[in-house]
Short mmCIF file of C-alpha atoms and ligand atoms in Angstrom, two decimals:
data_model
loop_
_atom_site.label_atom_id
_atom_site.label_comp_id
_atom_site.label_asym_id
_atom_site.label_seq_id
_atom_site.Cartn_x
_atom_site.Cartn_y
_atom_site.Cartn_z
CA MET A 1 76.83 95.36 91.88
CA THR A 2 79.46 97.28 93.79
CA ARG A 3 83.00 96.31 92.87
CA ILE A 4 85.23 96.44 95.92
CA ALA A 5 88.99 96.86 95.81
CA ALA A 6 91.42 96.77 98.69
CA ILE A 7 94.79 98.46 98.93
CA VAL A 8 97.23 96.77 101.30
CA PRO A 9 100.11 99.06 102.30
CA ALA A 10 102.94 96.63 103.05
CA ALA A 11 106.00 98.69 102.14
CA GLY A 12 107.15 99.65 105.63
CA ARG A 13 110.34 98.34 107.17
CA GLY A 14 108.94 97.60 110.59
CA GLU A 15 111.53 99.65 112.45
CA ARG A 16 109.71 99.39 115.78
CA LEU A 17 109.73 95.62 115.44
CA GLY A 18 113.47 95.80 114.86
CA LEU A 19 113.98 92.66 112.76
CA PRO A 20 116.04 92.37 109.55
CA VAL A 21 113.01 91.11 107.54
CA PRO A 22 110.44 93.68 106.30
CA LYS A 23 107.46 93.39 108.67
CA ALA A 24 104.97 92.28 105.97
CA LEU A 25 107.12 89.23 105.21
CA LEU A 26 107.34 88.07 108.80
CA GLN A 27 105.60 84.74 109.31
CA VAL A 28 102.95 83.66 111.79
CA GLY A 29 101.86 80.03 111.51
CA GLY A 30 103.79 79.53 108.25
CA LEU A 31 102.18 82.47 106.41
CA SER A 32 103.55 86.01 106.15
CA LEU A 33 101.59 88.93 107.58
CA VAL A 34 100.78 90.16 104.06
CA GLU A 35 99.40 86.73 103.12
CA HIS A 36 97.17 86.70 106.22
CA ALA A 37 95.94 90.24 105.50
CA VAL A 38 95.16 89.52 101.83
CA ALA A 39 93.48 86.19 102.67
CA GLY A 40 91.16 87.90 105.15
CA LEU A 41 90.11 90.48 102.55
CA VAL A 42 89.48 87.83 99.89
CA ARG A 43 87.43 85.74 102.36
CA ALA A 44 85.34 88.84 103.06
CA GLY A 45 84.49 89.15 99.36
CA VAL A 46 86.88 91.84 98.12
CA ASP A 47 87.14 91.66 94.30
CA VAL A 48 90.53 93.24 93.63
CA VAL A 49 93.61 93.53 95.87
CA VAL A 50 96.58 95.85 95.25
CA VAL A 51 99.59 95.46 97.56
CA ALA A 52 102.30 98.13 97.94
CA ALA A 53 105.52 96.29 98.77
CA PRO A 54 109.08 97.38 99.57
CA ALA A 55 111.01 97.82 96.27
CA ASP A 56 113.40 94.95 96.94
CA THR A 57 110.63 92.46 97.81
CA VAL A 58 108.11 93.08 95.00
CA ASP A 59 108.93 89.75 93.30
CA ASP A 60 108.72 87.82 96.60
CA VAL A 61 105.36 89.41 97.43
CA ARG A 62 104.04 88.60 93.91
CA ARG A 63 104.86 84.94 94.58
CA LEU A 64 103.22 85.01 98.02
CA VAL A 65 99.96 86.68 96.93
CA PRO A 66 99.48 85.74 93.26
CA LEU A 67 95.86 86.96 93.31
CA ALA A 68 96.99 90.50 94.04
CA THR A 69 98.51 93.22 91.88
CA VAL A 70 101.80 94.21 93.53
CA VAL A 71 103.29 97.69 93.11
CA THR A 72 106.40 99.27 94.59
CA GLY A 73 105.54 101.26 97.72
CA GLY A 74 106.64 104.77 98.64
CA ALA A 75 108.68 106.53 101.30
CA ASP A 76 105.73 106.75 103.72
CA ARG A 77 102.39 104.97 104.11
CA CYS A 78 100.54 107.79 102.43
CA GLU A 79 102.69 107.57 99.30
CA SER A 80 102.35 103.78 99.25
CA VAL A 81 98.55 104.11 99.24
CA ARG A 82 98.71 106.75 96.51
CA LEU A 83 100.86 104.51 94.29
CA ALA A 84 98.51 101.55 94.83
CA LEU A 85 95.48 103.73 94.05
CA ASP A 86 96.88 104.30 90.55
CA ALA A 87 96.66 100.53 89.94
CA ILE A 88 92.96 100.19 90.87
CA PRO A 89 90.82 99.23 87.87
CA ALA A 90 88.35 101.82 86.54
CA ASP A 91 85.21 99.80 87.34
CA VAL A 92 85.79 99.81 91.11
CA ASP A 93 83.37 101.92 93.21
CA VAL A 94 84.62 101.28 96.73
CA VAL A 95 88.21 101.15 97.98
CA LEU A 96 89.29 99.70 101.31
CA VAL A 97 92.73 100.38 102.76
CA HIS A 98 94.03 97.68 105.08
CA ASP A 99 97.44 97.47 106.76
CA ALA A 100 99.49 94.37 105.95
CA ALA A 101 100.54 94.60 109.59
CA ARG A 102 97.01 93.56 110.71
CA PRO A 103 96.96 89.84 109.91
CA PHE A 104 93.77 88.86 111.73
CA GLY A 105 90.17 89.76 112.40
CA SER A 106 89.37 91.81 109.31
CA GLU A 107 86.54 89.70 107.88
CA ASP A 108 83.67 90.96 110.05
CA VAL A 109 85.10 94.46 109.96
CA VAL A 110 85.10 94.50 106.14
CA ARG A 111 81.41 93.61 106.18
CA ARG A 112 80.53 96.40 108.61
CA VAL A 113 82.58 98.94 106.64
CA VAL A 114 81.12 97.92 103.27
CA ASP A 115 77.55 97.89 104.66
CA ALA A 116 77.99 101.48 105.88
CA LEU A 117 79.36 102.56 102.48
CA GLN A 118 76.47 100.88 100.71
CA ALA A 119 74.09 102.69 103.04
CA GLY A 120 75.49 105.97 101.69
CA ALA A 121 78.60 106.85 103.72
CA SER A 122 81.57 108.39 101.86
CA ALA A 123 84.20 107.28 104.35
CA VAL A 124 84.04 104.67 107.13
CA ILE A 125 86.61 103.69 109.74
CA PRO A 126 86.54 100.86 112.30
CA VAL A 127 87.17 101.97 115.88
CA VAL A 128 87.56 100.42 119.32
CA PRO A 129 87.18 102.06 122.75
CA VAL A 130 90.37 103.27 124.43
CA ALA A 131 91.08 101.18 127.53
CA ASP A 132 93.71 103.35 129.20
CA THR A 133 93.23 106.86 130.53
CA VAL A 134 94.87 109.27 128.08
CA LYS A 135 96.71 112.44 129.09
CA ARG A 136 98.35 115.18 127.07
CA VAL A 137 101.89 115.99 128.27
CA ASP A 138 104.33 118.79 127.48
CA ARG A 139 107.89 118.46 126.18
CA ASN A 140 109.16 117.68 129.68
CA GLY A 141 106.67 114.90 130.20
CA VAL A 142 104.57 116.95 132.61
CA VAL A 143 100.82 116.39 132.39
CA VAL A 144 98.93 119.23 130.72
CA GLU A 145 95.45 117.69 130.72
CA THR A 146 93.43 114.52 131.02
CA ILE A 147 91.29 113.82 127.97
CA ASP A 148 87.78 112.46 128.51
CA ARG A 149 88.22 108.81 127.55
CA ALA A 150 84.55 108.39 126.68
CA THR A 151 85.03 110.57 123.60
CA LEU A 152 88.15 108.77 122.34
CA ARG A 153 88.42 105.87 119.90
CA ALA A 154 91.43 103.94 118.64
CA VAL A 155 91.31 103.57 114.87
CA GLN A 156 91.94 100.36 112.95
CA THR A 157 91.82 99.25 109.35
CA PRO A 158 90.25 98.26 106.93
CA GLN A 159 89.07 101.81 106.32
CA GLY A 160 86.62 102.18 103.44
CA PHE A 161 85.99 105.00 100.99
CA ARG A 162 83.99 105.87 97.96
CA ARG A 163 86.63 105.64 95.28
CA ASP A 164 86.25 109.26 94.12
CA VAL A 165 86.56 110.49 97.71
CA LEU A 166 89.81 108.61 98.36
CA VAL A 167 91.29 109.73 95.04
CA ALA A 168 90.38 113.37 95.76
CA ALA A 169 91.80 113.08 99.29
CA HIS A 170 95.13 111.84 98.01
CA GLU A 171 95.24 114.47 95.25
CA SER A 172 94.30 117.30 97.59
CA GLN A 173 97.39 117.37 99.75
CA ASN A 174 100.71 115.79 100.59
CA ALA A 175 100.58 116.00 104.35
CA THR A 176 102.02 112.90 105.92
CA VAL A 177 99.21 111.43 107.97
CA THR A 178 98.97 108.03 109.59
CA ASP A 179 95.61 107.14 108.11
CA ASP A 180 93.63 107.93 104.98
CA ALA A 181 90.59 109.12 106.88
CA ALA A 182 92.60 112.12 108.12
CA LEU A 183 92.93 113.32 104.51
CA VAL A 184 89.18 112.95 104.02
CA GLU A 185 88.45 114.79 107.30
CA ALA A 186 90.70 117.64 106.12
CA MET A 187 88.46 118.00 103.04
CA GLY A 188 85.49 118.52 105.35
CA ILE A 189 83.84 115.23 104.39
CA GLU A 190 82.09 113.28 107.15
CA VAL A 191 83.87 110.13 108.30
CA GLN A 192 81.61 107.55 109.93
CA THR A 193 82.71 104.93 112.44
CA VAL A 194 81.74 101.27 112.84
CA ASP A 195 82.85 98.75 115.47
CA GLY A 196 86.35 97.40 114.93
CA ASP A 197 87.60 94.11 116.35
CA ALA A 198 90.29 93.48 118.97
CA ARG A 199 91.73 90.77 116.73
CA ALA A 200 92.42 93.36 114.03
CA PHE A 201 95.21 94.93 116.14
CA LYS A 202 98.35 96.11 114.36
CA VAL A 203 101.62 94.24 114.78
CA THR A 204 103.93 97.11 115.67
CA THR A 205 106.26 95.98 118.47
CA PRO A 206 107.86 92.64 119.44
CA TRP A 207 105.11 92.34 122.08
CA ASP A 208 102.41 92.56 119.39
CA PHE A 209 104.21 89.90 117.38
CA SER A 210 104.17 87.55 120.40
CA VAL A 211 100.44 88.21 120.77
CA ALA A 212 99.88 87.34 117.09
CA GLU A 213 101.80 84.08 117.50
CA ALA A 214 99.88 83.20 120.67
CA LEU A 215 96.52 83.89 118.99
CA TRP A 216 97.51 81.73 116.05
CA GLU A 217 98.59 78.86 118.30
CA ARG A 218 95.28 78.97 120.19
CA GLY A 219 93.25 79.24 116.99
CA ASN A 220 91.82 82.55 118.23
CA GLN A 221 92.76 84.65 115.25
N1 CTP B 301 103.64 101.20 105.09
C1 CTP B 301 103.78 101.30 103.70
N2 CTP B 301 104.75 102.14 103.17
C2 CTP B 301 105.55 102.83 104.00
C3 CTP B 301 105.41 102.75 105.40
C4 CTP B 301 104.42 101.92 105.93
O1 CTP B 301 103.08 100.64 102.94
N3 CTP B 301 106.50 103.58 103.44
C5 CTP B 301 102.66 100.23 105.63
C6 CTP B 301 103.32 99.18 106.53
O2 CTP B 301 103.91 98.16 105.72
C7 CTP B 301 102.18 98.70 107.39
C8 CTP B 301 101.24 99.92 107.43
O3 CTP B 301 101.71 100.85 106.46
O4 CTP B 301 101.49 97.59 106.84
C9 CTP B 301 101.18 100.52 108.83
O5 CTP B 301 102.43 101.11 109.13
P1 CTP B 301 103.36 100.72 110.38
O6 CTP B 301 102.69 99.81 111.30
O7 CTP B 301 103.94 101.99 110.88
O8 CTP B 301 104.49 99.82 109.67
P2 CTP B 301 106.01 100.17 109.43
O9 CTP B 301 106.13 101.56 108.89
O10 CTP B 301 106.58 99.06 108.61
O11 CTP B 301 106.59 100.08 110.91
P3 CTP B 301 107.54 101.15 111.66
O12 CTP B 301 106.77 102.46 111.66
O13 CTP B 301 107.76 100.56 113.02
O14 CTP B 301 108.81 101.23 110.83
MG1 MG B 302 105.50 103.27 110.11
#
């Protein structure tokens, strides 16, 4: 049977949210974002969870998610994932990477990602259509071009990888990218997409945090 591990990068400060608490420790409905994220992964059947936490909160995070292995995160998301990868047990075949900042909606997504990996994919990312028209602008904010929206997708997590592929991707380069799939793409390995879920949005700004609270209050998470 496939052993599935999940890495939860939770070591960011949440600068765009602008609160004194690290974002992963912020609570919605009495549970921190990292607790929600880990609980969703465990409900979806993940066997092993490794969380990368800010150095000064490692002990707090260990108390909050006792099922998980907690390591100190790095200076950027990429480094946090790399440090967590080192703590994945040897018998794991598939590794998911899931932002602590996405507290809801991951259960169905995990299933779709894992199904695609079990069907033979090396790398799988959940995506959603882009609602707004997207334009490229120059340094002065002047429109350069309109990009055909039909070909665009917004990318979520959990992203899933064959373990050897993710390890090779993180060993291959140090470029700071905002998702792991970009490292895999750069190696020339095909990255497949599956449907994401609107509920798996990332809490980035105060607006997003209000949305998370509202969803929780309505039981729509
Ligand atoms: N992350 C991490 N280590 C870092 C930076 C980010 O583990 N050094 C994690 C965050 O904790 C988050 C995920 O990567 O769960 C997605 O990053 P983002 O939403 O950008 O979170 P922050 O970096 O905390 O937010 P900001 O960029 O606004 O500071
Ligand atoms: Mg960030």
